[in-house]
Tab-separated table of C-alpha atoms and ligand atoms in Angstrom:
chain	number	residue	atom	x	y	z
A	28	MET	CA	0.053	-0.079	0.061
A	29	LEU	CA	1.218	3.389	-0.751
A	30	ILE	CA	1.786	5.711	2.505
A	31	THR	CA	2.284	9.242	1.690
A	32	HIS	CA	4.399	11.591	3.774
A	33	ASP	CA	1.154	12.886	5.419
A	34	THR	CA	-0.321	9.523	6.147
A	35	ARG	CA	3.232	8.664	7.819
A	36	CYS	CA	2.780	11.703	9.889
A	37	ALA	CA	-0.713	11.015	10.967
A	38	LEU	CA	0.359	7.318	11.928
A	39	ASP	CA	3.128	8.631	14.111
A	40	THR	CA	0.862	10.992	15.757
A	41	VAL	CA	-1.821	8.602	16.552
A	42	VAL	CA	0.803	5.943	17.814
A	43	ASP	CA	2.293	8.742	19.969
A	44	LEU	CA	-1.277	9.690	21.167
A	45	VAL	CA	-2.157	6.189	22.239
A	46	ASN	CA	1.166	5.687	24.059
A	47	SER	CA	0.885	8.628	26.026
A	48	ALA	CA	-1.836	7.248	28.063
A	49	PRO	CA	-0.483	5.947	31.415
A	50	GLU	CA	0.053	2.117	31.480
A	51	ASP	CA	-1.250	1.684	34.874
A	52	GLU	CA	-2.514	3.722	37.935
A	53	ALA	CA	0.804	4.626	39.209
A	54	ALA	CA	2.236	5.938	35.801
A	55	VAL	CA	2.027	9.619	34.714
A	56	ASP	CA	-0.340	10.625	31.906
A	57	GLY	CA	2.000	11.895	29.024
A	58	LEU	CA	-0.925	14.327	28.260
A	59	LEU	CA	-1.112	15.639	31.888
A	60	ASP	CA	-2.152	19.046	31.195
A	61	VAL	CA	-2.533	21.762	28.712
A	62	PRO	CA	1.075	22.586	28.422
A	63	ALA	CA	1.770	18.818	27.598
A	64	LEU	CA	-1.001	18.936	24.913
A	65	ALA	CA	0.585	22.009	23.555
A	66	ASP	CA	3.960	20.211	23.322
A	67	PHE	CA	2.283	17.272	21.501
A	68	VAL	CA	0.539	19.513	18.903
A	69	ARG	CA	3.833	21.299	18.404
A	70	SER	CA	6.109	18.251	18.090
A	71	HIS	CA	3.613	16.687	15.544
A	72	LYS	CA	3.522	19.909	13.717
A	73	MET	CA	-0.228	19.906	13.668
A	74	SER	CA	-1.691	22.899	11.506
A	75	ASP	CA	-4.391	25.139	12.237
A	76	VAL	CA	-4.657	24.372	15.888
A	77	GLY	CA	-5.815	27.495	17.880
A	78	VAL	CA	-5.578	28.265	21.653
A	79	LEU	CA	-5.815	25.039	23.846
A	80	SER	CA	-7.847	24.711	26.854
A	81	GLU	CA	-8.908	22.106	29.674
A	82	PHE	CA	-11.796	21.362	27.457
A	83	ASP	CA	-9.375	20.203	24.644
A	84	LEU	CA	-7.371	18.254	26.925
A	85	SER	CA	-10.404	16.141	28.210
A	86	ALA	CA	-11.613	15.792	24.744
A	87	VAL	CA	-8.213	14.591	23.364
A	88	ARG	CA	-8.186	12.001	26.217
A	89	LYS	CA	-11.461	10.628	25.200
A	90	VAL	CA	-10.467	10.437	21.519
A	91	ARG	CA	-7.060	8.746	22.826
A	92	ALA	CA	-9.103	6.060	24.485
A	93	LYS	CA	-11.110	5.376	21.321
A	94	PHE	CA	-7.857	5.066	19.217
A	95	ALA	CA	-6.581	2.497	21.885
A	96	GLY	CA	-9.558	0.460	21.250
A	97	ILE	CA	-8.976	0.554	17.470
A	98	PHE	CA	-5.397	-0.804	18.015
A	99	ALA	CA	-6.836	-3.458	20.015
A	100	ALA	CA	-9.800	-4.507	17.671
A	101	PRO	CA	-9.622	-8.154	16.886
A	102	ASP	CA	-10.615	-7.841	13.054
A	103	ALA	CA	-11.248	-5.471	10.373
A	104	ARG	CA	-15.086	-5.310	11.071
A	105	ALA	CA	-14.583	-4.331	14.501
A	106	ALA	CA	-11.978	-1.615	13.742
A	107	ALA	CA	-14.229	-0.401	10.879
A	108	GLY	CA	-17.160	0.110	13.266
A	109	LEU	CA	-14.819	2.058	15.664
A	110	ILE	CA	-13.186	4.225	13.054
A	111	ASN	CA	-16.521	5.188	11.546
A	112	GLU	CA	-17.987	6.034	14.838
A	113	LEU	CA	-15.004	8.294	15.651
A	114	VAL	CA	-14.763	9.949	12.262
A	115	ALA	CA	-18.424	10.572	12.055
A	116	ALA	CA	-18.284	12.189	15.361
A	117	ALA	CA	-15.441	14.643	14.542
A	118	GLY	CA	-17.119	15.545	11.086
A	119	THR	CA	-14.907	15.909	8.041
A	120	THR	CA	-14.314	18.336	5.321
A	121	PRO	CA	-11.661	16.734	2.931
A	122	ARG	CA	-9.772	19.346	1.087
A	123	LEU	CA	-6.611	19.422	-0.852
A	124	THR	CA	-3.903	21.546	0.529
A	125	ASP	CA	-0.211	22.064	-0.069
A	126	HIS	CA	0.653	23.995	3.017
A	127	ASP	CA	4.144	24.376	4.302
A	128	GLY	CA	5.960	23.256	1.071
A	129	TYR	CA	4.365	19.654	1.129
A	130	ASP	CA	2.955	18.099	-1.877
A	131	TRP	CA	-0.778	18.116	-2.508
A	132	HIS	CA	-2.524	15.995	0.145
A	133	VAL	CA	-5.819	15.710	1.733
A	134	HIS	CA	-6.760	17.211	5.094
A	135	TYR	CA	-10.003	15.654	6.606
A	136	PHE	CA	-10.443	17.919	9.611
A	137	ALA	CA	-13.083	20.750	9.210
A	138	PRO	CA	-11.876	24.263	9.073
A	139	GLY	CA	-11.662	25.497	12.828
A	140	ALA	CA	-11.996	21.995	14.116
A	141	SER	CA	-10.937	21.515	17.774
A	142	VAL	CA	-7.627	19.659	18.203
A	143	ALA	CA	-9.709	16.446	19.248
A	144	ASP	CA	-11.807	16.668	16.238
A	145	HIS	CA	-8.575	17.276	14.127
A	146	LEU	CA	-6.941	14.165	15.503
A	147	ALA	CA	-10.033	12.073	15.252
A	148	ALA	CA	-10.557	13.151	11.684
A	149	ASP	CA	-7.138	12.980	10.149
A	150	CYS	CA	-5.671	10.102	12.228
A	151	GLY	CA	-9.076	8.207	11.836
A	152	MET	CA	-8.851	8.295	8.020
A	153	ALA	CA	-5.251	7.237	8.105
A	154	LEU	CA	-6.278	4.162	10.099
A	155	ALA	CA	-9.396	3.706	7.679
A	156	PHE	CA	-7.027	3.263	4.535
A	157	PHE	CA	-5.344	0.510	6.402
A	158	VAL	CA	-8.736	-1.321	6.726
A	159	VAL	CA	-9.508	-0.455	3.025
A	160	ALA	CA	-6.024	-2.049	2.068
A	161	GLY	CA	-6.943	-5.197	3.872
A	162	GLU	CA	-4.065	-4.182	6.289
A	163	GLN	CA	-5.769	-3.791	9.589
A	164	GLU	CA	-3.660	-6.465	10.969
A	165	ARG	CA	-0.697	-3.978	10.805
A	166	LEU	CA	-2.223	-1.899	13.628
A	167	ARG	CA	-0.925	-3.681	16.434
A	168	ARG	CA	-0.159	-3.721	20.247
A	169	CYS	CA	3.591	-4.926	21.382
A	170	GLU	CA	3.564	-8.498	22.288
A	171	ALA	CA	6.281	-8.332	24.947
A	172	PRO	CA	4.828	-9.596	28.182
A	173	ASP	CA	4.692	-6.176	30.094
A	174	CYS	CA	4.217	-3.817	27.361
A	175	ARG	CA	1.152	-2.921	25.438
A	176	ARG	CA	2.273	-0.028	23.539
A	177	ALA	CA	0.531	0.507	20.070
A	178	PHE	CA	2.446	0.544	16.907
A	179	VAL	CA	1.967	0.405	12.968
A	180	ASP	CA	3.762	-2.745	11.456
A	181	LEU	CA	5.115	-1.361	8.180
A	182	SER	CA	7.434	-4.384	7.553
A	183	ARG	CA	7.102	-6.025	4.276
A	184	ASN	CA	5.750	-9.264	5.576
A	185	ARG	CA	3.846	-7.894	8.770
A	186	SER	CA	6.205	-9.801	10.885
A	187	ARG	CA	7.002	-7.215	13.674
A	188	ARG	CA	5.692	-8.179	17.045
A	189	TYR	CA	7.275	-5.514	19.430
A	190	CYS	CA	7.070	-1.855	19.687
A	191	ASP	CA	10.190	0.214	18.746
A	192	SER	CA	11.018	0.962	22.473
A	193	ARG	CA	14.617	-0.737	22.193
A	194	THR	CA	14.049	-2.527	25.469
A	195	CYS	CA	11.108	-4.591	24.025
A	196	GLY	CA	12.977	-5.812	21.018
A	197	ASN	CA	16.311	-6.388	22.633
A	198	ARG	CA	14.981	-8.003	25.901
A	199	LEU	CA	13.198	-10.691	23.965
A	200	HIS	CA	16.187	-11.333	21.610
A	201	VAL	CA	18.485	-11.897	24.751
A	202	ALA	CA	15.706	-14.119	26.311
A	203	ALA	CA	15.664	-16.172	22.960
A	204	TYR	CA	19.449	-16.230	22.894
A	205	ARG	CA	19.720	-17.761	26.461
A	206	ALA	CA	16.955	-20.157	25.873
A	207	ARG	CA	18.904	-21.491	22.712
A	208	ARG	CA	22.171	-21.658	24.729
A	209	LYS	CA	20.395	-23.594	27.558
A	210	GLU	CA	19.186	-26.030	24.980
A	211	ALA	CA	22.759	-26.343	23.395
A	212	THR	CA	24.612	-26.819	26.523
A	213	GLY	CA	21.967	-28.733	28.885
B	310	ZN	ZN1	-1.016	18.561	6.015
B	311	ZN	ZN1	6.815	-2.892	23.751
């Protein structure tokens, strides 16, 4: 499937959004307050976002929970239902743009959309294209035992099982290596 620059950005954004959620009660929320949300918006170069408020923060957290559900969806039909709901609630106005020197691409968020609706529309549509392409399985959660981080598997044969936090891949490599050695020597 073709993944344009803009889709790629939307994917990075939605993965970071989902993974900003605290993993358990003791962990700190990555979107703790309005300045943290402002940082998120800035680091993902989201365009046309106005002044942020507490209302935006709680709306974004709600959208985040919905995206987490999409990454946990067992199949394409379940994912499609959740994406439809999310995108419909946000409202979309597809329009072509070549802002900031990027090639022509489509923005889905409506003019003046809140940051939560912006995320729901554009990231929701980026995920929708995976369902359309028969690639919903690429929207994954890490299989490391104590990690449930979301990621998008862009490997050729959909073989990626762990998130890109280095500890997950490495730790499991080490465990597999030890197991093999034990077998060989014991
Ligand atoms: Zn754009
Ligand atoms: Zn992981």
